[in-house]
XYZ file of C-alpha atoms in Angstrom:
776
model
C 20.325 -3.369 19.428
C 16.483 -2.984 19.411
C 14.116 -5.336 21.062
C 12.105 -7.933 19.774
C 9.217 -5.978 20.670
C 10.302 -2.951 19.074
C 11.153 -5.289 15.992
C 7.681 -6.497 15.820
C 6.012 -3.296 16.483
C 7.931 -1.914 13.766
C 7.286 -4.838 11.041
C 2.985 -4.704 11.806
C 3.454 -0.639 11.139
C 5.012 -0.772 7.924
C 4.785 -4.443 6.413
C 2.704 -4.649 3.207
C -0.305 -6.603 4.493
C 0.050 -9.635 1.963
C 3.561 -10.114 3.119
C 2.971 -9.286 6.943
C 1.796 -12.918 8.449
C 4.990 -14.757 7.028
C 7.443 -12.030 7.821
C 6.165 -11.919 11.378
C 5.963 -15.513 11.935
C 9.900 -15.533 10.345
C 10.798 -12.724 12.902
C 9.117 -14.777 16.133
C 10.558 -18.361 14.651
C 14.371 -16.191 14.985
C 13.696 -14.722 18.440
C 12.253 -18.267 19.738
C 15.410 -19.930 18.449
C 17.608 -17.461 19.974
C 15.595 -17.657 23.844
C 15.686 -21.936 23.247
C 19.177 -21.962 22.249
C 20.063 -19.628 25.322
C 18.340 -22.256 27.781
C 19.290 -25.336 25.658
C 22.947 -25.817 27.157
C 21.843 -25.587 30.855
C 19.819 -29.133 29.926
C 22.372 -30.759 27.501
C 19.797 -30.602 24.572
C 22.157 -28.717 22.378
C 23.626 -31.263 20.183
C 23.609 -30.594 16.455
C 20.817 -28.167 16.541
C 19.007 -30.127 18.858
C 18.666 -33.384 16.864
C 18.983 -36.328 18.774
C 18.027 -34.833 22.011
C 14.521 -35.641 22.654
C 13.091 -32.450 22.790
C 11.709 -29.993 20.172
C 9.835 -26.719 19.933
C 6.946 -27.274 17.658
C 4.541 -24.475 16.002
C 1.293 -25.372 15.554
C -1.952 -23.575 14.507
C -1.737 -20.435 12.894
C 1.942 -19.720 13.823
C 2.120 -23.125 12.555
C 0.924 -22.539 8.775
C 3.406 -19.250 8.869
C 0.153 -17.058 9.281
C 0.528 -14.620 12.530
C -1.438 -11.512 12.531
C -0.788 -8.849 14.728
C -3.551 -10.420 17.245
C -2.958 -13.851 16.404
C -1.849 -16.116 19.692
C 1.528 -17.715 19.079
C 0.828 -21.608 19.530
C 3.481 -23.149 20.356
C 3.969 -27.382 22.076
C 7.481 -28.163 23.822
C 7.504 -31.871 22.540
C 9.515 -34.464 24.032
C 10.160 -37.994 23.927
C 9.282 -38.973 27.229
C 12.742 -40.452 28.435
C 13.614 -40.109 32.296
C 16.723 -38.567 31.915
C 15.380 -35.584 30.165
C 12.571 -35.095 33.745
C 15.905 -34.957 35.969
C 18.160 -32.416 37.446
C 16.602 -29.291 36.572
C 12.702 -30.338 37.401
C 10.238 -31.810 34.819
C 10.326 -29.904 31.436
C 6.628 -28.529 31.952
C 5.970 -28.433 35.774
C 4.918 -24.986 36.353
C 5.645 -25.702 40.321
C 9.416 -25.378 39.698
C 10.459 -21.603 38.252
C 13.476 -22.990 36.804
C 11.860 -25.696 34.063
C 12.864 -24.987 30.319
C 9.040 -24.400 29.577
C 8.515 -21.281 31.877
C 11.953 -20.248 30.789
C 10.701 -20.290 27.132
C 6.839 -18.941 27.856
C 7.558 -15.805 30.434
C 9.724 -13.979 27.687
C 6.368 -14.098 25.647
C 4.241 -12.813 28.598
C 6.463 -10.146 29.289
C 5.867 -9.011 25.400
C 2.427 -8.709 25.958
C 1.828 -11.801 23.737
C -0.920 -13.657 23.787
C 0.378 -17.412 23.977
C -1.475 -20.682 23.391
C 1.322 -23.444 24.920
C 1.435 -26.876 26.431
C 4.247 -29.406 27.114
C 3.601 -33.206 26.195
C 5.409 -36.140 25.192
C 5.100 -37.680 22.004
C 2.552 -40.429 22.929
C 0.967 -38.560 24.812
C 0.508 -35.660 22.217
C -0.466 -38.424 19.566
C -3.037 -40.018 22.194
C -4.407 -36.591 22.549
C -4.727 -36.046 18.825
C -6.489 -39.376 18.592
C -9.654 -38.123 20.730
C -9.885 -34.360 20.384
C -10.636 -32.925 17.371
C -9.354 -29.390 18.188
C -5.996 -30.634 18.727
C -5.905 -32.806 15.664
C -6.524 -29.636 13.821
C -4.117 -27.620 15.099
C -1.507 -30.399 14.955
C -2.117 -30.982 11.494
C -0.563 -27.400 10.889
C 2.326 -28.266 12.932
C 5.879 -26.644 12.195
C 9.388 -27.516 13.558
C 10.728 -24.766 14.809
C 13.909 -25.703 16.370
C 15.195 -29.086 18.389
C 15.038 -32.776 17.863
C 13.853 -32.470 14.174
C 13.580 -36.223 13.773
C 10.953 -36.031 16.951
C 8.749 -33.217 15.424
C 9.002 -35.227 12.099
C 7.497 -38.142 13.801
C 4.939 -36.393 15.309
C 3.983 -34.491 12.298
C 3.761 -38.529 10.281
C 1.792 -39.628 13.433
C -0.746 -37.327 13.104
C -1.265 -37.382 8.993
C -1.626 -41.014 10.051
C -4.270 -40.502 12.246
C -6.397 -38.346 10.231
C -5.413 -41.564 7.345
C -6.350 -44.085 9.397
C -9.654 -42.838 10.817
C -10.720 -40.835 8.169
C -14.493 -41.390 8.621
C -13.971 -40.247 12.385
C -12.059 -37.294 11.578
C -14.662 -36.035 8.896
C -17.539 -36.401 11.002
C -15.445 -34.300 13.937
C -14.322 -31.762 11.577
C -18.221 -31.436 9.889
C -19.835 -31.303 13.287
C -17.093 -28.761 13.965
C -17.599 -26.588 11.254
C -21.441 -26.631 11.663
C -20.801 -25.117 15.176
C -18.626 -22.078 13.597
C -21.117 -21.637 11.061
C -23.782 -21.365 13.787
C -22.203 -18.707 16.076
C -20.865 -16.862 13.235
C -23.306 -16.390 10.607
C -21.425 -15.881 6.979
C -19.084 -14.222 5.468
C -20.495 -13.355 2.655
C -24.059 -11.764 3.600
C -23.053 -10.339 7.058
C -22.951 -6.690 7.198
C -20.278 -7.565 10.171
C -18.485 -10.752 9.276
C -16.987 -12.839 11.259
C -13.548 -13.340 9.079
C -12.353 -16.369 11.172
C -15.006 -18.540 12.128
C -18.088 -17.020 9.791
C -19.432 -19.929 7.178
C -17.048 -19.003 3.840
C -14.296 -17.387 6.335
C -10.409 -18.623 7.171
C -11.859 -21.456 8.981
C -13.288 -23.119 6.476
C -10.299 -22.607 4.287
C -8.215 -24.720 6.923
C -10.974 -27.188 7.134
C -10.953 -28.166 3.550
C -7.140 -28.455 4.103
C -7.540 -30.580 7.085
C -10.389 -32.705 5.702
C -8.329 -33.200 2.270
C -5.538 -34.969 4.931
C -9.019 -37.661 5.726
C -8.791 -38.311 1.759
C -11.668 -35.582 0.800
C -11.495 -34.200 -2.435
C -10.906 -30.649 -4.105
C -11.200 -30.595 -7.838
C -7.182 -28.868 -8.734
C -9.292 -26.174 -10.835
C -10.818 -24.789 -7.204
C -7.408 -24.938 -5.831
C -6.290 -21.688 -7.200
C -9.328 -19.624 -6.567
C -9.685 -21.192 -2.943
C -5.981 -19.529 -2.482
C -7.166 -16.210 -4.060
C -10.407 -15.919 -1.893
C -8.015 -16.682 1.193
C -5.880 -14.079 0.671
C -8.103 -11.302 0.483
C -9.745 -12.599 3.750
C -6.321 -13.068 5.827
C -4.635 -9.651 4.194
C -8.140 -8.039 5.908
C -7.769 -9.293 8.538
C -4.488 -8.120 9.317
C -6.121 -4.966 8.243
C -8.485 -5.115 10.760
C -5.650 -6.207 13.690
C -4.111 -3.042 12.759
C -6.817 -0.341 12.851
C -8.110 -1.600 16.301
C -5.200 -3.015 17.533
C -7.326 -5.379 18.952
C -7.663 -9.377 18.634
C -11.255 -9.361 17.394
C -11.829 -10.830 13.904
C -15.630 -9.361 13.324
C -15.312 -6.775 10.648
C -17.530 -4.055 12.306
C -19.425 -1.436 10.787
C -17.954 1.052 12.649
C -14.390 0.017 11.371
C -15.046 -0.354 8.048
C -14.210 2.797 6.720
C -10.796 2.978 8.336
C -9.816 -1.219 7.412
C -10.692 0.172 3.872
C -8.689 2.977 3.609
C -5.915 0.886 4.973
C -6.735 -2.158 2.443
C -6.512 0.272 -0.507
C -9.856 0.001 -1.622
C -11.944 3.004 -3.155
C -14.467 2.700 -0.521
C -16.082 0.651 2.521
C -18.660 -0.921 -0.058
C -15.879 -1.981 -2.355
C -13.924 -3.411 0.196
C -16.733 -5.361 1.952
C -18.152 -6.199 -1.801
C -14.634 -7.798 -1.938
C -14.999 -9.373 1.241
C -18.016 -10.939 0.550
C -17.046 -12.546 -2.957
C -14.230 -14.374 -1.419
C -16.743 -15.629 1.447
C -18.520 -16.378 -1.124
C -15.836 -18.505 -3.164
C -14.599 -19.804 0.144
C -18.416 -21.022 1.040
C -19.130 -22.332 -2.077
C -15.754 -24.725 -2.469
C -16.395 -25.676 1.276
C -20.197 -26.754 0.478
C -18.918 -28.770 -2.289
C -16.186 -30.433 -0.369
C -18.395 -31.355 2.281
C -21.253 -32.715 -0.257
C -18.757 -34.773 -2.047
C -17.938 -36.561 1.804
C -21.873 -36.956 1.636
C -22.549 -38.455 -1.052
C -19.164 -41.017 -0.797
C -20.561 -42.443 2.442
C -23.891 -42.429 1.768
C -26.339 -44.737 -0.719
C -29.186 -42.385 -2.750
C -32.730 -43.654 -3.963
C -32.600 -41.251 -6.919
C -36.560 -39.541 -6.821
C -38.573 -39.990 -10.193
C -37.616 -36.461 -12.198
C -40.006 -36.850 -15.396
C -37.928 -33.872 -16.884
C -36.170 -34.140 -20.187
C -32.741 -33.434 -20.275
C -32.165 -33.964 -16.536
C -31.520 -36.785 -14.140
C -30.358 -37.981 -10.889
C -26.886 -39.705 -10.118
C -25.073 -40.105 -7.319
C -26.998 -37.898 -5.178
C -26.577 -35.122 -7.347
C -29.097 -33.098 -10.257
C -27.406 -34.080 -13.394
C -28.461 -31.618 -16.615
C -27.815 -33.974 -19.391
C -29.791 -31.426 -21.551
C -28.268 -28.388 -23.767
C -28.775 -25.221 -21.904
C -28.015 -23.324 -24.656
C -30.633 -25.012 -26.655
C -33.103 -25.228 -24.028
C -32.965 -21.737 -21.951
C -35.636 -22.734 -19.632
C -33.870 -26.138 -18.452
C -31.919 -23.990 -16.093
C -35.276 -23.176 -14.150
C -36.534 -26.871 -14.101
C -33.284 -27.838 -12.771
C -33.323 -25.212 -10.106
C -37.254 -26.130 -9.090
C -35.872 -29.870 -8.863
C -33.315 -28.997 -6.857
C -34.573 -26.821 -4.442
C -38.025 -29.163 -3.863
C -36.258 -32.318 -3.906
C -32.950 -30.783 -1.785
C -30.644 -32.565 -4.587
C -27.726 -30.009 -5.405
C -26.580 -29.806 -9.048
C -23.845 -31.296 -10.023
C -20.734 -29.563 -10.133
C -20.161 -30.423 -13.692
C -23.805 -29.447 -14.616
C -23.192 -26.158 -13.026
C -19.928 -26.021 -15.440
C -22.158 -26.686 -18.098
C -24.592 -23.716 -17.435
C -21.686 -21.444 -17.070
C -20.514 -22.405 -20.496
C -23.654 -22.768 -22.291
C -26.417 -21.057 -20.399
C -28.107 -18.010 -22.778
C -29.554 -15.360 -21.942
C -33.158 -15.145 -21.336
C -34.994 -13.718 -24.299
C -37.385 -10.657 -23.852
C -40.275 -11.896 -23.483
C -39.721 -14.738 -21.360
C -40.394 -18.322 -23.407
C -44.050 -19.864 -22.081
C -44.010 -21.694 -19.078
C -40.836 -20.117 -17.665
C -42.791 -17.695 -15.623
C -44.629 -20.119 -13.654
C -40.967 -21.931 -13.073
C -39.790 -18.755 -11.817
C -42.306 -18.516 -9.165
C -42.347 -22.206 -8.505
C -38.638 -21.712 -7.373
C -39.061 -18.585 -5.079
C -42.032 -20.650 -3.117
C -39.515 -22.974 -2.310
C -38.561 -20.600 0.490
C -35.161 -21.287 1.983
C -34.336 -24.478 -0.053
C -34.415 -22.076 -2.736
C -31.732 -19.887 -1.584
C -28.792 -22.504 -1.705
C -29.679 -22.888 -5.403
C -29.937 -19.594 -6.450
C -26.719 -18.894 -4.704
C -25.162 -21.655 -6.701
C -26.282 -20.125 -9.969
C -25.273 -16.459 -9.159
C -22.166 -17.877 -7.934
C -21.349 -19.273 -11.736
C -23.337 -16.113 -12.952
C -25.769 -17.735 -14.571
C -28.842 -16.159 -12.226
C -28.020 -12.655 -13.895
C -28.638 -14.537 -17.042
C -32.000 -15.036 -16.096
C -32.504 -11.421 -14.244
C -29.750 -9.235 -15.578
C -31.151 -6.452 -12.892
C -29.732 -8.693 -10.362
C -25.760 -8.027 -10.957
C -25.555 -4.745 -9.186
C -26.927 -5.717 -6.300
C -24.636 -9.004 -5.665
C -22.459 -8.570 -2.515
C -23.520 -5.377 -2.200
C -23.373 -4.592 1.354
C -26.401 -1.834 3.213
C -25.275 0.603 5.857
C -27.686 0.282 8.431
C -27.724 -1.330 11.346
C -31.128 -2.565 10.722
C -29.961 -5.189 8.320
C -28.141 -8.456 8.837
C -27.218 -8.812 5.347
C -26.261 -7.494 1.726
C -28.705 -6.911 -0.773
C -28.565 -9.480 -2.782
C -29.078 -12.068 0.250
C -31.615 -9.749 2.119
C -33.957 -9.888 -0.975
C -33.523 -13.619 -1.317
C -34.268 -13.778 2.482
C -37.319 -11.721 1.881
C -38.806 -13.634 -0.663
C -38.167 -16.984 1.335
C -39.978 -15.503 4.423
C -42.723 -14.613 1.879
C -43.131 -17.841 0.724
C -44.220 -18.751 4.104
C -47.365 -16.510 4.242
C -48.464 -17.291 0.340
C -52.058 -19.011 2.356
C -52.405 -14.929 3.474
C -53.056 -14.007 -0.043
C -54.928 -14.132 -3.137
C -51.722 -13.743 -5.583
C -49.072 -15.867 -4.135
C -47.078 -15.152 -7.158
C -46.928 -11.176 -6.678
C -46.404 -11.326 -3.361
C -43.137 -13.401 -4.000
C -42.360 -11.553 -6.998
C -42.780 -8.136 -5.081
C -40.481 -9.515 -2.453
C -38.178 -10.229 -4.683
C -38.080 -6.940 -5.969
C -38.518 -4.681 -3.618
C -34.821 -3.417 -3.261
C -33.846 -3.517 -6.818
C -32.839 -0.595 -7.325
C -30.050 -0.249 -4.131
C -27.709 -1.934 -6.563
C -27.903 1.793 -8.770
C -27.018 4.882 -8.303
C -30.271 7.504 -7.317
C -33.140 6.726 -4.881
C -33.268 2.799 -4.639
C -37.083 3.033 -4.436
C -37.482 5.269 -7.870
C -35.016 3.286 -9.196
C -36.425 0.034 -8.344
C -39.912 1.427 -9.839
C -38.417 1.921 -12.884
C -36.881 -1.243 -13.303
C -39.990 -3.608 -11.809
C -42.137 -2.838 -14.684
C -39.953 -4.097 -17.511
C -39.257 -6.733 -15.443
C -42.612 -8.071 -14.976
C -43.848 -7.417 -18.191
C -40.573 -9.427 -19.791
C -41.339 -12.562 -17.030
C -45.116 -12.584 -18.770
C -47.173 -10.692 -16.295
C -50.144 -8.379 -17.368
C -49.533 -4.559 -17.423
C -52.325 -4.791 -14.898
C -50.056 -7.080 -12.599
C -46.510 -5.598 -13.560
C -48.660 -2.170 -12.190
C -49.211 -4.098 -9.284
C -45.745 -5.109 -8.403
C -44.035 -1.248 -9.428
C -46.381 -0.158 -6.518
C -45.383 -3.042 -4.202
C -42.152 -1.315 -5.023
C -43.027 2.016 -4.542
C -45.333 1.703 -1.149
C -42.805 -0.829 0.187
C -42.153 1.303 3.244
C -45.048 2.737 3.627
C -46.776 0.836 6.313
C -43.694 0.666 8.372
C -43.003 4.253 7.980
C -46.378 5.703 8.655
C -47.294 3.011 11.808
C -43.934 3.980 13.477
C -44.108 7.768 12.578
C -47.355 8.974 12.317
C -50.025 9.127 15.256
C -52.307 6.123 14.161
C -55.512 8.152 16.092
C -55.452 10.843 13.623
C -57.941 10.362 11.102
C -55.194 11.933 8.446
C -52.855 9.230 9.045
C -55.642 6.621 7.541
C -56.477 8.749 5.032
C -52.706 8.706 3.341
C -52.930 4.954 3.460
C -56.157 4.377 1.957
C -55.040 6.724 -0.751
C -51.749 4.536 -1.622
C -53.213 1.250 -1.597
C -56.859 1.975 -2.890
C -57.925 -1.475 -2.591
C -58.032 -4.533 -0.143
C -56.325 -6.730 -2.278
C -53.453 -4.398 -3.104
C -53.383 -3.981 1.135
C -53.540 -7.768 1.946
C -50.273 -7.798 -0.815
C -48.344 -5.079 0.689
C -49.261 -5.875 4.379
C -47.552 -9.583 4.171
C -44.739 -8.002 1.865
C -43.876 -5.395 4.388
C -43.875 -8.093 7.482
C -41.547 -10.719 5.216
C -39.444 -7.538 4.254
C -38.528 -6.414 7.838
C -38.414 -10.161 9.379
C -36.011 -10.385 6.371
C -34.448 -7.533 7.292
C -33.660 -8.467 11.233
C -34.899 -8.252 14.674
C -34.291 -4.111 14.896
C -37.035 -3.839 12.126
C -39.813 -6.198 13.213
C -39.957 -6.463 16.721
C -43.526 -6.813 19.064
C -43.893 -2.644 18.987
C -43.687 -2.200 15.306
C -45.620 -5.985 14.700
C -48.505 -4.455 16.678
C -48.213 -0.634 15.328
C -48.207 -1.982 11.489
C -51.054 -4.697 12.511
C -53.130 -1.865 13.890
C -52.696 0.664 10.876
C -53.448 -2.503 8.593
C -56.571 -3.166 10.257
C -58.006 0.168 10.352
C -57.047 0.959 7.054
C -58.840 -2.018 5.924
C -62.003 -1.012 7.472
C -61.624 2.303 6.028
C -62.034 0.825 2.328
C -64.619 -1.875 3.323
C -67.047 1.014 3.956
C -66.921 1.552 8.207
C -67.778 5.058 9.118
C -64.512 7.254 9.221
C -66.446 10.522 9.848
C -65.905 10.505 13.359
C -62.064 10.342 14.764
C -61.932 6.920 17.430
C -61.436 8.133 21.349
C -57.667 8.498 21.528
C -56.117 4.772 23.380
C -54.554 7.019 25.622
C -57.709 8.198 27.293
C -58.845 4.814 28.963
C -61.295 5.504 31.668
C -58.555 5.218 34.295
C -56.912 8.058 33.120
C -59.914 10.185 31.901
C -61.009 9.967 35.900
C -57.301 10.869 36.731
C -57.641 14.308 34.804
C -60.979 14.993 35.698
C -59.585 15.007 39.768
C -57.373 17.777 38.356
C -54.976 16.593 40.659
C -50.848 15.072 39.492
C -50.944 11.548 39.529
C -48.431 8.961 37.984
C -48.966 5.371 36.702
C -46.357 2.414 35.920
C -48.242 -0.358 34.114
C -45.692 -2.726 32.931
C -43.000 -0.634 30.824
C -45.566 2.463 30.170
C -44.974 5.216 32.562
C -48.002 7.800 32.476
C -47.915 11.387 34.142
C -51.313 13.334 34.285
C -50.662 16.864 35.770
C -51.939 20.369 35.151
C -51.047 21.482 31.746
C -47.740 23.099 31.901
C -45.063 23.297 28.887
C -42.530 21.375 29.311
C -44.461 19.062 31.106
C -42.914 16.145 28.553
C -39.752 17.349 28.353
C -38.892 16.860 32.114
C -40.735 13.441 32.449
C -38.062 12.495 29.782
C -35.494 13.711 30.973
C -35.549 11.747 34.048
C -36.435 8.560 31.997
C -33.108 9.460 30.292
C -31.414 10.154 33.737
C -32.343 6.763 34.793
C -31.224 5.401 31.562
C -34.247 3.907 30.350
C -34.902 4.304 26.473
C -38.092 5.800 25.428
C -39.841 3.746 22.599
C -42.708 5.540 22.011
C -44.415 8.642 23.728
C -47.968 9.693 23.244
C -49.457 13.065 24.821
C -52.630 14.724 25.396
C -54.168 18.405 26.332
C -57.323 18.551 27.683
C -59.912 21.686 26.993
C -60.144 21.574 31.011
C -56.122 22.384 31.372
C -55.183 18.831 32.351
C -52.535 17.210 30.116
C -51.096 13.506 30.107
C -47.707 12.071 29.016
C -47.639 8.608 28.085
C -44.030 6.909 28.020
C -43.145 3.171 26.628
C -40.118 2.435 27.708
C -37.598 -0.177 25.656
C -37.650 -3.473 28.389
C -33.992 -2.746 30.111
C -31.958 -6.158 31.297
C -32.456 -5.427 35.122
C -35.550 -4.725 36.744
C -36.565 -0.806 36.932
C -36.889 0.913 40.133
C -39.924 2.605 39.362
C -40.847 4.297 42.831
C -37.309 6.360 42.290
C -38.204 6.717 38.969
C -41.524 8.375 40.167
C -40.301 10.594 43.014
C -37.548 11.654 40.529
C -40.395 12.594 38.078
C -42.675 14.663 41.215
C -39.142 16.254 41.943
C -38.701 17.916 38.286
C -42.200 18.588 37.889
C -41.794 21.226 40.853
C -38.371 22.183 39.600
C -36.280 20.622 42.420
C -34.443 18.538 40.048
C -30.892 19.668 38.242
C -31.970 17.310 35.118
C -29.916 19.592 32.866
C -26.952 19.288 34.896
C -27.375 15.722 35.552
C -28.010 14.643 32.180
C -24.914 16.370 30.720
C -22.944 14.474 33.150
C -24.403 11.230 32.423
C -23.371 12.287 29.070
C -20.111 13.029 29.574
C -19.288 9.413 31.091
C -21.207 7.519 28.258
C -19.495 9.494 25.375
C -16.283 8.119 27.306
C -17.706 4.781 26.960
C -18.644 4.494 23.200
C -15.939 3.230 20.806
C -13.918 6.127 19.181
C -15.151 4.815 15.906
C -19.050 5.271 15.867
C -20.230 6.585 12.940
C -22.151 9.743 13.549
C -25.551 10.556 12.430
C -26.226 14.228 10.664
C -29.233 16.233 12.300
C -32.015 16.709 10.137
C -35.574 18.512 11.071
C -38.634 18.586 8.681
C -41.867 20.068 8.890
C -45.172 18.385 7.359
C -48.588 20.619 7.958
C -50.403 18.161 5.564
C -50.830 15.136 7.046
C -51.814 15.883 10.128
C -55.298 16.887 11.999
C -55.271 20.435 13.761
C -51.227 20.386 14.065
C -47.703 20.183 12.805
C -45.728 16.933 12.245
C -41.807 17.800 13.476
C -39.616 15.177 12.347
C -36.049 15.148 13.625
C -33.073 12.386 12.697
C -30.097 13.120 15.105
C -27.429 10.707 16.574
C -28.818 8.753 19.578
C -27.316 10.132 22.839
C -28.065 10.762 26.517
C -31.017 13.181 26.959
C -31.334 12.869 23.529
C -35.670 13.428 23.567
C -35.005 15.449 26.806
C -32.954 17.746 24.722
C -35.657 17.982 21.822
C -38.882 18.230 23.354
C -37.417 21.053 25.910
C -36.400 23.097 22.579
C -40.078 22.348 21.377
C -41.284 23.998 24.768
C -39.044 27.101 24.683
C -40.286 27.566 21.234
C -43.694 28.038 21.942
C -45.136 24.338 20.993
C -47.093 22.448 22.725
C -46.528 18.527 22.026
C -49.965 16.810 21.487
C -48.174 13.670 20.199
C -45.222 11.912 19.618
C -43.457 9.093 17.810
C -40.053 7.730 19.090
C -38.088 5.485 17.114
C -34.226 4.399 17.621
C -32.695 2.736 14.792
C -29.020 1.812 15.708
C -27.078 5.051 16.639
C -29.372 6.656 14.673
C -33.334 7.986 16.662
C -36.151 9.282 14.579
C -38.732 11.026 16.065
C -41.728 12.533 14.874
C -44.080 15.348 17.328
C -47.423 16.614 16.317
C -47.337 19.907 17.752
C -49.387 23.240 18.341
C -47.951 26.816 18.253
C -49.027 29.906 20.012
C -50.992 31.034 16.544
C -52.663 27.473 15.918
C -52.016 24.129 14.686
C -49.658 25.425 11.695
C -46.446 26.898 12.195
C -45.142 29.369 9.577
C -42.096 29.593 7.946
C -40.009 31.903 10.322
C -41.011 29.926 13.340
C -39.971 26.659 11.413
C -36.256 28.514 11.040
C -35.992 29.275 14.402
C -37.178 26.108 15.651
C -34.893 24.211 13.272
C -31.916 26.516 14.601
C -32.469 25.748 18.312
C -32.540 21.965 17.792
C -29.318 21.971 15.582
C -27.957 23.934 18.476
C -28.741 21.709 20.910
C -27.983 18.123 18.959
C -24.672 19.652 17.897
C-alpha cells in the first residue's frame, strides 16, 4: 500500500494545476482523519465521529479554504472545550513536555513527511479571546473548516469568530486595512512588478482573502464583481501551484529566472503572455480591493465636497460623479481625470461604468482644450497614476490614446526595470512632473516621458517604432509640427545620454561632439537631460545610481559648454591624471594608491598591466564599476579601477600586496580565478538566464583609438579574461568603461593596435574569435 507521502508526490506531479489545491486538501483531510481516528481510542474520543467529545481538529488559513499548494503550510488547530476530564490520565492535549500527548501524536507524522506545519492547541474560549485581539488569528480562523472530531465544537468556534467580525466591524476593518497596507509596502504590486509576489503583493491572493474577510465585517463588493474577482483569483492560484511545482520551493515570488519554465508548465504561449495574464489578474484584484476599501472609508467619513465648477461633474459622498454624457462631450473624461487627480477624489464606480459604456474615441485632431487638459493630468504626477489606471481598467484610456493598448501589462525582460511597460511610462511621467521647473517647455517634457517607450508594445526596435508613433500622436493632440518633431527626437534619443556617459570616454572630444550633433540646441539638451533622469529613476536603482548620475551630469555640462561656444579645440586634461599621479609617473616606479573605492596602479608600461590588476580584484571578489587607463610617451602607464562598494570593508593591504605579486608574475591568477569561478557557478541558481556574447568595433567615435564593445554574461573574472585577450592580441588599452546590468556586463575599451589606432578587419575577426572562445 502506498504511503501518504507517495500519494501526495504523485498528485503534485500529475494533477491539473487548477484542481490540485482542492485535491491536495482532500488527500490531506483523509490522511489526517485516519491519523486522528487511530489515536482517538486511547483518549476515549471516538463517540459518534467524535461528536460531543469536546475535541476537534480544525483546518485554518489556506488549508481551511481547501487551497493547499505544493509549498503551502498545513495549518491546524487542535480545539478542545477545556473540560478537566480531557486533560487527565494521558497528560494535557498539547503539553509538549509529555511525548505521549495527543497533539504530538498528530503533529509528528506531519513533520516526518517533511511538511511545514502551523499548529496550535487551544480551548474554545482561549481561541476566541486570541481572535478578539490578534488580527492574524482572526483572519486564519475566518477560513476555519472542520476536519474531524466534535463538529459542534468547531461550529461554535466558527460562529463565534463570525460574531467577532460582525460585532466589532469598525475595529476589525481598521486592523485589516493596516495589515493590507503593510503587505503592499513590503511586496509591491503584482500587476506592474516584473518579479511579482503572487501572495502578498498588491493585487495578489492575500488581497482577495482580505476582501473575503472584510465582507464578514459588513464591507460590500458589488455582485457584478464577484465573478471577475473569482476568475482573477483562479489565475493567480494556478500560477502559484505551477511556481511551486517548477521550483520545488515555497517562495511565492515569480522571479525572472523561473518565468519561462513556469509559463511552459502553465501552458502559455511564452513567458510574456503568461506574465501579461498575471498582470491582468493583479489589476483586477487590486482595483476591486481599492473599491472595497474606498467604500469603507466613505461610509465612516463625512466629506466636505470641493467646488467643481465644470458642467457635467459633481462631488457626492466623497466621489467624483459624472452627470454629463461622455458620448456628447468627448473631453469630459479629461475634465474628470484632472479633477480626480488634483483633488485626490476617486471617480465613482457608476461613473466609470458610464465611461466604459458611453465614452467615444477621441477624434483626430483633438477638440480645442483637450491637449491642455491632458498635460494638466500628466502634471499631477503620482496622483495621476491611479486615475489613469482606473480609466485603463475600464478600457477608457485607450480611447484617448489608442497606441497605449499593446503596452498594457507588457513585461520587460530586463532586471534593470522594476515595472511593466505601461506602469514604467506612468512612473516616468510622474517623476518628470517633479522636475518641470527645470525646463522651459514642461508640456514637451511630460509628453516625451509618456511616449519615450511607447514602441515597446510593437514588433521591431522600440525606438524606431516609437518615433513613427510619436509624430502622429503629437499632431493629433494639437502640438505644432515643430513641437511634434521635438517629441519624435526625444523618443529617438531617449537612451543617448546614458549610453554615451556610461560607455564612452568623456575625456575624448569626439564623445561630446557626438552628443552635440544629436541634440543641436540648448533647449533640446535641457529637455533630454531631465527626461533621461526621470526615465532612469522610474526604471529602478540599477539604472540611476550616483555613478550614472554623475557621468550624465558631466556629459550634459560638457555638451552645454560646447553649445554655448566654449573653446573645444583642445582636449581637456584627462581627469585620471591628477597632480599626484603625474608626479608618480615621473618617478618611473611602481606605485599603488587607494582613494575611497578607487584603486590606482602606476607602473612601467607593459602589455597586460591592466589585465593583471583586474584579475586580482576579481580574485578578491571585488566588482569593477568603472576603469580607466593611460599610457605616457615616457613609457609609464596608469590604470584606475572604481569598485562597487561591497557590504564588508575591503582589505586593501591584501589587495595591494596581491597586485604587486601579480605584476612580478608571482601569482597564478588564471588558476586561482578558475577555482573561484567553479565555486561561484555551484552557488548560482541553475535556472539563471544566460546572456549571449557580442563583440563590436567602432573606429569613428574615438580620437586616436578603436572602441571595442563587449556584451556578455557576468561571471567571476570576466574583466580579467577580456583584458588578457586584448593584451595577447597586441592591443593597448587607453580607456575602459565597465558596466554591469544584472547578469550582463557591457564593457567598452578604447584600444590602440600595433599598427596604430585603427584595427583592420582581419585583426578584428581574430580578436572577436578569441573573445568568444574565452567567454563561452
